[in-house]
Amino acid sequence: MSTASFVKIHVSFWLIVFVILGISPASAQEFGYGLRVSGTLNDAEPRMVYTFTGLRGDVIAIDLSVTSGDLDPMLTLVDSVGTVVAQSDDGTTAGRGVRDLRLDSLHIPRSDQYSLIVGRFGYQLGTTSGAYSLAVDRIG
């Protein structure tokens, strides 16, 4: 298979995944281990999608901290075929804010492109808004 054919198939596949998940490809942002990003969710932008490459056997931690507003965040991690790997809502970790979320010691089941969806509770129907800080780190 030529590189051009592979790229065309790969792009077509991702467009199908984004349509199935209701995610606009323009809203997906490349992301990686050890990076921290900030964002804001509101009526105009009720969710953001960050993609990263995970390798089978990686153990990761995902941290989301609400930095302003009344944001009630949700995290969902899906693989390239839309299978939910992990999700979290309403975190209450000792020493952290009530609305901060942490997915700890997640085992990546297979080498793949993963999408981390950060949304407010209720997505388009939600009423909360605010800023957040997000990080995905490889642990162990």
PDB file of C-alpha atoms in Angstrom:
ATOM      1  CA  MET A   1       0.000   0.000   0.000  1.00  0.00           C
ATOM      2  CA  SER A   2       1.387   3.391  -0.940  1.00  0.00           C
ATOM      3  CA  THR A   3       1.802   6.161   1.598  1.00  0.00           C
ATOM      4  CA  ALA A   4      -0.797   8.281  -0.207  1.00  0.00           C
ATOM      5  CA  SER A   5      -3.349   5.437  -0.025  1.00  0.00           C
ATOM      6  CA  PHE A   6      -2.618   4.889   3.661  1.00  0.00           C
ATOM      7  CA  VAL A   7      -3.037   8.604   4.418  1.00  0.00           C
ATOM      8  CA  LYS A   8      -6.303   8.738   2.455  1.00  0.00           C
ATOM      9  CA  ILE A   9      -7.680   5.691   4.329  1.00  0.00           C
ATOM     10  CA  HIS A  10      -6.467   7.068   7.687  1.00  0.00           C
ATOM     11  CA  VAL A  11      -8.082  10.474   7.089  1.00  0.00           C
ATOM     12  CA  SER A  12     -11.341   8.870   5.901  1.00  0.00           C
ATOM     13  CA  PHE A  13     -11.390   6.618   8.959  1.00  0.00           C
ATOM     14  CA  TRP A  14     -10.961   9.560  11.352  1.00  0.00           C
ATOM     15  CA  LEU A  15     -13.715  11.530   9.620  1.00  0.00           C
ATOM     16  CA  ILE A  16     -16.079   8.580  10.146  1.00  0.00           C
ATOM     17  CA  VAL A  17     -15.078   8.298  13.827  1.00  0.00           C
ATOM     18  CA  PHE A  18     -15.605  12.019  14.356  1.00  0.00           C
ATOM     19  CA  VAL A  19     -19.022  11.898  12.688  1.00  0.00           C
ATOM     20  CA  ILE A  20     -20.066   8.889  14.803  1.00  0.00           C
ATOM     21  CA  LEU A  21     -18.916  10.609  18.001  1.00  0.00           C
ATOM     22  CA  GLY A  22     -20.386  13.942  16.973  1.00  0.00           C
ATOM     23  CA  ILE A  23     -16.964  15.583  17.073  1.00  0.00           C
ATOM     24  CA  SER A  24     -15.897  18.181  14.575  1.00  0.00           C
ATOM     25  CA  PRO A  25     -12.417  17.272  13.237  1.00  0.00           C
ATOM     26  CA  ALA A  26     -11.495  20.945  13.435  1.00  0.00           C
ATOM     27  CA  SER A  27     -12.020  20.838  17.200  1.00  0.00           C
ATOM     28  CA  ALA A  28      -9.577  17.941  17.760  1.00  0.00           C
ATOM     29  CA  GLN A  29      -6.134  19.038  18.914  1.00  0.00           C
ATOM     30  CA  GLU A  30      -2.936  16.999  18.959  1.00  0.00           C
ATOM     31  CA  PHE A  31      -1.747  16.326  22.475  1.00  0.00           C
ATOM     32  CA  GLY A  32       0.933  14.236  24.134  1.00  0.00           C
ATOM     33  CA  TYR A  33       2.336  12.872  27.345  1.00  0.00           C
ATOM     34  CA  GLY A  34       3.909  15.434  29.627  1.00  0.00           C
ATOM     35  CA  LEU A  35       2.120  18.399  28.060  1.00  0.00           C
ATOM     36  CA  ARG A  36      -0.324  20.687  29.844  1.00  0.00           C
ATOM     37  CA  VAL A  37      -3.046  22.570  27.986  1.00  0.00           C
ATOM     38  CA  SER A  38      -5.643  25.066  29.097  1.00  0.00           C
ATOM     39  CA  GLY A  39      -9.078  25.608  27.698  1.00  0.00           C
ATOM     40  CA  THR A  40     -12.498  27.056  28.344  1.00  0.00           C
ATOM     41  CA  LEU A  41     -15.892  25.394  28.024  1.00  0.00           C
ATOM     42  CA  ASN A  42     -19.060  27.425  27.585  1.00  0.00           C
ATOM     43  CA  ASP A  43     -22.233  27.623  25.468  1.00  0.00           C
ATOM     44  CA  ALA A  44     -20.225  28.208  22.286  1.00  0.00           C
ATOM     45  CA  GLU A  45     -17.708  25.418  23.057  1.00  0.00           C
ATOM     46  CA  PRO A  46     -19.282  22.747  25.320  1.00  0.00           C
ATOM     47  CA  ARG A  47     -16.473  20.227  24.670  1.00  0.00           C
ATOM     48  CA  MET A  48     -12.905  19.955  23.411  1.00  0.00           C
ATOM     49  CA  VAL A  49     -11.163  16.922  21.978  1.00  0.00           C
ATOM     50  CA  TYR A  50      -7.457  16.183  22.359  1.00  0.00           C
ATOM     51  CA  THR A  51      -5.803  13.318  20.473  1.00  0.00           C
ATOM     52  CA  PHE A  52      -2.633  11.470  21.387  1.00  0.00           C
ATOM     53  CA  THR A  53      -0.848   8.284  20.468  1.00  0.00           C
ATOM     54  CA  GLY A  54      -0.833   5.660  23.191  1.00  0.00           C
ATOM     55  CA  LEU A  55       1.330   2.554  23.160  1.00  0.00           C
ATOM     56  CA  ARG A  56       0.147  -0.826  24.421  1.00  0.00           C
ATOM     57  CA  GLY A  57       1.248  -1.263  28.008  1.00  0.00           C
ATOM     58  CA  ASP A  58       1.592   2.452  28.788  1.00  0.00           C
ATOM     59  CA  VAL A  59       0.241   3.374  32.210  1.00  0.00           C
ATOM     60  CA  ILE A  60      -1.057   6.923  32.262  1.00  0.00           C
ATOM     61  CA  ALA A  61      -2.670   9.468  34.561  1.00  0.00           C
ATOM     62  CA  ILE A  62      -5.026  12.169  33.316  1.00  0.00           C
ATOM     63  CA  ASP A  63      -5.490  15.292  35.446  1.00  0.00           C
ATOM     64  CA  LEU A  64      -8.070  18.003  34.888  1.00  0.00           C
ATOM     65  CA  SER A  65      -8.229  21.024  37.206  1.00  0.00           C
ATOM     66  CA  VAL A  66     -10.993  23.616  37.048  1.00  0.00           C
ATOM     67  CA  THR A  67      -9.258  26.994  37.180  1.00  0.00           C
ATOM     68  CA  SER A  68     -12.243  29.365  37.000  1.00  0.00           C
ATOM     69  CA  GLY A  69     -16.003  29.540  36.750  1.00  0.00           C
ATOM     70  CA  ASP A  70     -18.585  26.985  37.831  1.00  0.00           C
ATOM     71  CA  LEU A  71     -17.512  24.341  35.297  1.00  0.00           C
ATOM     72  CA  ASP A  72     -18.732  20.804  36.027  1.00  0.00           C
ATOM     73  CA  PRO A  73     -16.331  18.813  33.804  1.00  0.00           C
ATOM     74  CA  MET A  74     -16.475  15.312  32.380  1.00  0.00           C
ATOM     75  CA  LEU A  75     -13.617  13.287  30.879  1.00  0.00           C
ATOM     76  CA  THR A  76     -13.995  10.479  28.373  1.00  0.00           C
ATOM     77  CA  LEU A  77     -11.116   8.552  26.800  1.00  0.00           C
ATOM     78  CA  VAL A  78     -11.942   6.650  23.589  1.00  0.00           C
ATOM     79  CA  ASP A  79      -9.848   4.644  21.153  1.00  0.00           C
ATOM     80  CA  SER A  80      -9.826   5.088  17.374  1.00  0.00           C
ATOM     81  CA  VAL A  81     -12.955   2.977  16.880  1.00  0.00           C
ATOM     82  CA  GLY A  82     -14.951   4.852  19.527  1.00  0.00           C
ATOM     83  CA  THR A  83     -14.669   2.315  22.346  1.00  0.00           C
ATOM     84  CA  VAL A  84     -14.763   4.043  25.725  1.00  0.00           C
ATOM     85  CA  VAL A  85     -11.572   3.187  27.608  1.00  0.00           C
ATOM     86  CA  ALA A  86     -12.276   5.315  30.703  1.00  0.00           C
ATOM     87  CA  GLN A  87     -14.467   8.142  31.874  1.00  0.00           C
ATOM     88  CA  SER A  88     -14.849  10.312  34.931  1.00  0.00           C
ATOM     89  CA  ASP A  89     -17.288  12.812  36.377  1.00  0.00           C
ATOM     90  CA  ASP A  90     -17.505  14.531  39.783  1.00  0.00           C
ATOM     91  CA  GLY A  91     -14.031  13.906  41.181  1.00  0.00           C
ATOM     92  CA  THR A  92     -13.361  14.340  44.877  1.00  0.00           C
ATOM     93  CA  THR A  93      -9.699  13.544  45.415  1.00  0.00           C
ATOM     94  CA  ALA A  94      -8.225  14.545  48.785  1.00  0.00           C
ATOM     95  CA  GLY A  95      -6.429  17.872  48.557  1.00  0.00           C
ATOM     96  CA  ARG A  96      -8.028  18.741  45.217  1.00  0.00           C
ATOM     97  CA  GLY A  97     -11.062  20.794  44.307  1.00  0.00           C
ATOM     98  CA  VAL A  98     -14.417  19.040  44.257  1.00  0.00           C
ATOM     99  CA  ARG A  99     -14.708  19.511  40.499  1.00  0.00           C
ATOM    100  CA  ASP A 100     -11.140  18.435  39.635  1.00  0.00           C
ATOM    101  CA  LEU A 101     -10.841  15.038  37.961  1.00  0.00           C
ATOM    102  CA  ARG A 102      -8.071  12.429  37.939  1.00  0.00           C
ATOM    103  CA  LEU A 103      -7.971   9.162  36.063  1.00  0.00           C
ATOM    104  CA  ASP A 104      -5.051   7.333  37.649  1.00  0.00           C
ATOM    105  CA  SER A 105      -3.174   4.212  36.589  1.00  0.00           C
ATOM    106  CA  LEU A 106      -4.972   3.703  33.283  1.00  0.00           C
ATOM    107  CA  HIS A 107      -3.488   0.881  31.218  1.00  0.00           C
ATOM    108  CA  ILE A 108      -3.449   1.548  27.479  1.00  0.00           C
ATOM    109  CA  PRO A 109      -4.857  -1.683  26.002  1.00  0.00           C
ATOM    110  CA  ARG A 110      -3.313  -1.393  22.526  1.00  0.00           C
ATOM    111  CA  SER A 111      -1.163   0.923  20.469  1.00  0.00           C
ATOM    112  CA  ASP A 112      -3.600   3.349  18.903  1.00  0.00           C
ATOM    113  CA  GLN A 113      -4.676   6.946  18.463  1.00  0.00           C
ATOM    114  CA  TYR A 114      -6.787   7.982  21.465  1.00  0.00           C
ATOM    115  CA  SER A 115      -9.171  10.904  21.892  1.00  0.00           C
ATOM    116  CA  LEU A 116      -9.636  12.577  25.235  1.00  0.00           C
ATOM    117  CA  ILE A 117     -12.969  14.397  25.288  1.00  0.00           C
ATOM    118  CA  VAL A 118     -13.286  17.174  27.859  1.00  0.00           C
ATOM    119  CA  GLY A 119     -16.855  18.353  28.183  1.00  0.00           C
ATOM    120  CA  ARG A 120     -19.114  20.099  30.573  1.00  0.00           C
ATOM    121  CA  PHE A 121     -21.860  18.064  32.237  1.00  0.00           C
ATOM    122  CA  GLY A 122     -24.743  17.933  29.754  1.00  0.00           C
ATOM    123  CA  TYR A 123     -22.506  19.069  26.876  1.00  0.00           C
ATOM    124  CA  GLN A 124     -24.720  21.316  24.641  1.00  0.00           C
ATOM    125  CA  LEU A 125     -27.559  21.154  27.180  1.00  0.00           C
ATOM    126  CA  GLY A 126     -25.287  21.987  30.116  1.00  0.00           C
ATOM    127  CA  THR A 127     -25.301  25.290  31.925  1.00  0.00           C
ATOM    128  CA  THR A 128     -21.863  25.443  33.563  1.00  0.00           C
ATOM    129  CA  SER A 129     -18.838  27.202  32.119  1.00  0.00           C
ATOM    130  CA  GLY A 130     -15.266  27.945  33.028  1.00  0.00           C
ATOM    131  CA  ALA A 131     -11.601  27.337  32.385  1.00  0.00           C
ATOM    132  CA  TYR A 132      -9.575  24.189  32.985  1.00  0.00           C
ATOM    133  CA  SER A 133      -6.044  22.872  32.860  1.00  0.00           C
ATOM    134  CA  LEU A 134      -5.430  19.360  31.481  1.00  0.00           C
ATOM    135  CA  ALA A 135      -2.419  17.027  31.528  1.00  0.00           C
ATOM    136  CA  VAL A 136      -1.747  13.423  30.512  1.00  0.00           C
ATOM    137  CA  ASP A 137       1.367  11.846  31.961  1.00  0.00           C
ATOM    138  CA  ARG A 138       2.956   8.442  31.515  1.00  0.00           C
ATOM    139  CA  ILE A 139       3.551   6.864  34.903  1.00  0.00           C
ATOM    140  CA  GLY A 140       5.589   3.754  35.446  1.00  0.00           C
TER     141      GLY A 140
END
